[in-house]
């Protein structure tokens, strides 16, 4: 099937869709509350809208044990003929990625795998820009920060890291949508300050479509760009006017059933035609340092506090070595690799770790 010549979307029929567990805040309180008939109608309405807007729809067979498999957006990330197979954070969804990998390789896509221990939830967190040769990448709830570097290398593409800080907006595609003419529609309340600056540094003011909380909670950013059309669940008159001014036609499709599971239009499709824009090569802005902690790390939870500090700063860690002191007088030694989205955050985080010295630990920072 690859190469493709028209926007093509992989969808999975909602035959077995329901809310059976709660892995995001939207699902809480909705267990068993979906209506099969209504979900089926809404899903067909979305497939119909895609075709009306010039798209083609391909389907993958649903698996009766995977109620979230309708959300095909999450199963892989694609650039050109390359696809990275996802690894889901939650065990409940992991098998979806295996089904998708088989489907994609059967259609001629080359597959890349993630190293063990990292998570990546496909285009839920990796969204290709339509004009800039880069992929916007989210982390904070599902996709691991380190997976951004792997994605840049596997796809040979620039990855621009954004931190998600609002649990309702647990995937990037529920709070940001790159649109076909180069606009980026986003909800600022979902990001930290550094990420908002990163968006502003790449997208000129005329191309920013800032969405308010009311629209964001209606999944307006979870939109499917298809030609001049932007297909979404619902948009306020204000947002519709803004999109029209920017040259887009808004197509609303009621997807309330899928919102009970925390997903909407964009979550229900995996775009298969993702042309590589040139020039493109692997580029990732993550920075790393080695940090050696030495002291009474087990007393006063020094190590736990150090690791906690790293993650609350928005960085991640890999404990490369740990030698616990065996008796109360013995000291412990830990060697961490600290991964940060930027040089500045790396410096702030290692400095904050240095302040732990007060807690009877000696901290040495080295570069990777
Ligand atoms: N219940 C699914 C989950 O929490 C919804 C996924 C929505 N997909 C998306 N691309 N945002 O994983």
mmCIF file with all atom_site columns, N, CA and C in Angstrom, residues 41 91 106 125 141 171 181 184-185 197-198 211 232 254-255 266 307 312 349 358:
data_model
loop_
_atom_site.group_PDB
_atom_site.id
_atom_site.type_symbol
_atom_site.label_atom_id
_atom_site.label_alt_id
_atom_site.label_comp_id
_atom_site.label_asym_id
_atom_site.label_entity_id
_atom_site.label_seq_id
_atom_site.pdbx_PDB_ins_code
_atom_site.Cartn_x
_atom_site.Cartn_y
_atom_site.Cartn_z
_atom_site.occupancy
_atom_site.B_iso_or_equiv
_atom_site.pdbx_formal_charge
_atom_site.auth_seq_id
_atom_site.auth_comp_id
_atom_site.auth_asym_id
_atom_site.auth_atom_id
_atom_site.pdbx_PDB_model_num
ATOM 1  N N  . UNK A 1 41  ? -22.779 4.748  15.449 1.00 0.00 ? 41  UNK A N  1
ATOM 2  C CA . UNK A 1 41  ? -23.258 5.821  14.551 1.00 0.00 ? 41  UNK A CA 1
ATOM 3  C C  . UNK A 1 41  ? -22.240 6.960  14.485 1.00 0.00 ? 41  UNK A C  1
ATOM 4  N N  . UNK A 1 91  ? -0.685  -1.404 30.823 1.00 0.00 ? 91  UNK A N  1
ATOM 5  C CA . UNK A 1 91  ? -0.714  -2.784 30.314 1.00 0.00 ? 91  UNK A CA 1
ATOM 6  C C  . UNK A 1 91  ? -2.014  -3.067 29.551 1.00 0.00 ? 91  UNK A C  1
ATOM 7  N N  . UNK A 1 106 ? 2.496   -5.280 7.026  1.00 0.00 ? 106 UNK A N  1
ATOM 8  C CA . UNK A 1 106 ? 1.798   -5.922 5.898  1.00 0.00 ? 106 UNK A CA 1
ATOM 9  C C  . UNK A 1 106 ? 1.481   -4.935 4.782  1.00 0.00 ? 106 UNK A C  1
ATOM 10 N N  . UNK A 1 125 ? 1.100   11.512 21.165 1.00 0.00 ? 125 UNK A N  1
ATOM 11 C CA . UNK A 1 125 ? 2.129   12.415 21.680 1.00 0.00 ? 125 UNK A CA 1
ATOM 12 C C  . UNK A 1 125 ? 3.129   12.900 20.638 1.00 0.00 ? 125 UNK A C  1
ATOM 13 N N  . UNK A 1 141 ? 2.758   12.430 30.916 1.00 0.00 ? 141 UNK A N  1
ATOM 14 C CA . UNK A 1 141 ? 1.793   11.443 31.402 1.00 0.00 ? 141 UNK A CA 1
ATOM 15 C C  . UNK A 1 141 ? 1.995   10.071 30.774 1.00 0.00 ? 141 UNK A C  1
ATOM 16 N N  . UNK A 1 171 ? -2.459  13.607 26.703 1.00 0.00 ? 171 UNK A N  1
ATOM 17 C CA . UNK A 1 171 ? -1.748  13.367 25.439 1.00 0.00 ? 171 UNK A CA 1
ATOM 18 C C  . UNK A 1 171 ? -1.616  14.719 24.731 1.00 0.00 ? 171 UNK A C  1
ATOM 19 N N  . UNK A 1 181 ? -2.198  24.410 6.839  1.00 0.00 ? 181 UNK A N  1
ATOM 20 C CA . UNK A 1 181 ? -1.536  25.597 6.271  1.00 0.00 ? 181 UNK A CA 1
ATOM 21 C C  . UNK A 1 181 ? -0.417  26.118 7.174  1.00 0.00 ? 181 UNK A C  1
ATOM 22 N N  . UNK A 1 184 ? -0.802  26.407 14.201 1.00 0.00 ? 184 UNK A N  1
ATOM 23 C CA . UNK A 1 184 ? -0.823  25.462 15.313 1.00 0.00 ? 184 UNK A CA 1
ATOM 24 C C  . UNK A 1 184 ? -1.914  25.930 16.271 1.00 0.00 ? 184 UNK A C  1
ATOM 25 N N  . UNK A 1 185 ? -2.882  25.032 16.484 1.00 0.00 ? 185 UNK A N  1
ATOM 26 C CA . UNK A 1 185 ? -3.991  25.338 17.393 1.00 0.00 ? 185 UNK A CA 1
ATOM 27 C C  . UNK A 1 185 ? -3.661  24.675 18.727 1.00 0.00 ? 185 UNK A C  1
ATOM 28 N N  . UNK A 1 197 ? 6.870   28.826 25.514 1.00 0.00 ? 197 UNK A N  1
ATOM 29 C CA . UNK A 1 197 ? 7.919   29.620 24.842 1.00 0.00 ? 197 UNK A CA 1
ATOM 30 C C  . UNK A 1 197 ? 8.426   28.895 23.604 1.00 0.00 ? 197 UNK A C  1
ATOM 31 N N  . UNK A 1 198 ? 8.570   27.577 23.712 1.00 0.00 ? 198 UNK A N  1
ATOM 32 C CA . UNK A 1 198 ? 9.060   26.800 22.566 1.00 0.00 ? 198 UNK A CA 1
ATOM 33 C C  . UNK A 1 198 ? 8.063   26.900 21.404 1.00 0.00 ? 198 UNK A C  1
ATOM 34 N N  . UNK A 1 211 ? -6.637  28.441 21.931 1.00 0.00 ? 211 UNK A N  1
ATOM 35 C CA . UNK A 1 211 ? -7.971  27.951 22.269 1.00 0.00 ? 211 UNK A CA 1
ATOM 36 C C  . UNK A 1 211 ? -8.227  28.158 23.761 1.00 0.00 ? 211 UNK A C  1
ATOM 37 N N  . UNK A 1 232 ? -13.669 18.120 13.889 1.00 0.00 ? 232 UNK A N  1
ATOM 38 C CA . UNK A 1 232 ? -13.593 18.066 15.355 1.00 0.00 ? 232 UNK A CA 1
ATOM 39 C C  . UNK A 1 232 ? -14.969 17.858 15.956 1.00 0.00 ? 232 UNK A C  1
ATOM 40 N N  . UNK A 1 254 ? -20.385 14.852 16.131 1.00 0.00 ? 254 UNK A N  1
ATOM 41 C CA . UNK A 1 254 ? -20.628 14.546 17.543 1.00 0.00 ? 254 UNK A CA 1
ATOM 42 C C  . UNK A 1 254 ? -19.915 13.238 17.929 1.00 0.00 ? 254 UNK A C  1
ATOM 43 N N  . UNK A 1 255 ? -18.972 13.345 18.846 1.00 0.00 ? 255 UNK A N  1
ATOM 44 C CA . UNK A 1 255 ? -18.197 12.159 19.257 1.00 0.00 ? 255 UNK A CA 1
ATOM 45 C C  . UNK A 1 255 ? -18.269 11.965 20.765 1.00 0.00 ? 255 UNK A C  1
ATOM 46 N N  . UNK A 1 266 ? -9.367  13.217 16.660 1.00 0.00 ? 266 UNK A N  1
ATOM 47 C CA . UNK A 1 266 ? -7.992  12.905 16.288 1.00 0.00 ? 266 UNK A CA 1
ATOM 48 C C  . UNK A 1 266 ? -7.532  11.559 16.861 1.00 0.00 ? 266 UNK A C  1
ATOM 49 N N  . UNK A 1 307 ? 15.371  11.598 43.517 1.00 0.00 ? 307 UNK A N  1
ATOM 50 C CA . UNK A 1 307 ? 14.668  11.113 42.315 1.00 0.00 ? 307 UNK A CA 1
ATOM 51 C C  . UNK A 1 307 ? 13.374  11.882 42.106 1.00 0.00 ? 307 UNK A C  1
ATOM 52 N N  . UNK A 1 312 ? 9.841   15.945 39.381 1.00 0.00 ? 312 UNK A N  1
ATOM 53 C CA . UNK A 1 312 ? 8.966   17.116 39.507 1.00 0.00 ? 312 UNK A CA 1
ATOM 54 C C  . UNK A 1 312 ? 9.500   18.298 38.703 1.00 0.00 ? 312 UNK A C  1
ATOM 55 N N  . UNK A 1 349 ? 18.275  21.582 37.475 1.00 0.00 ? 349 UNK A N  1
ATOM 56 C CA . UNK A 1 349 ? 18.030  20.330 38.192 1.00 0.00 ? 349 UNK A CA 1
ATOM 57 C C  . UNK A 1 349 ? 19.293  19.817 38.872 1.00 0.00 ? 349 UNK A C  1
ATOM 58 N N  . UNK A 1 358 ? 23.422  19.278 51.663 1.00 0.00 ? 358 UNK A N  1
ATOM 59 C CA . UNK A 1 358 ? 23.071  19.566 53.062 1.00 0.00 ? 358 UNK A CA 1
ATOM 60 C C  . UNK A 1 358 ? 22.558  18.312 53.752 1.00 0.00 ? 358 UNK A C  1
#
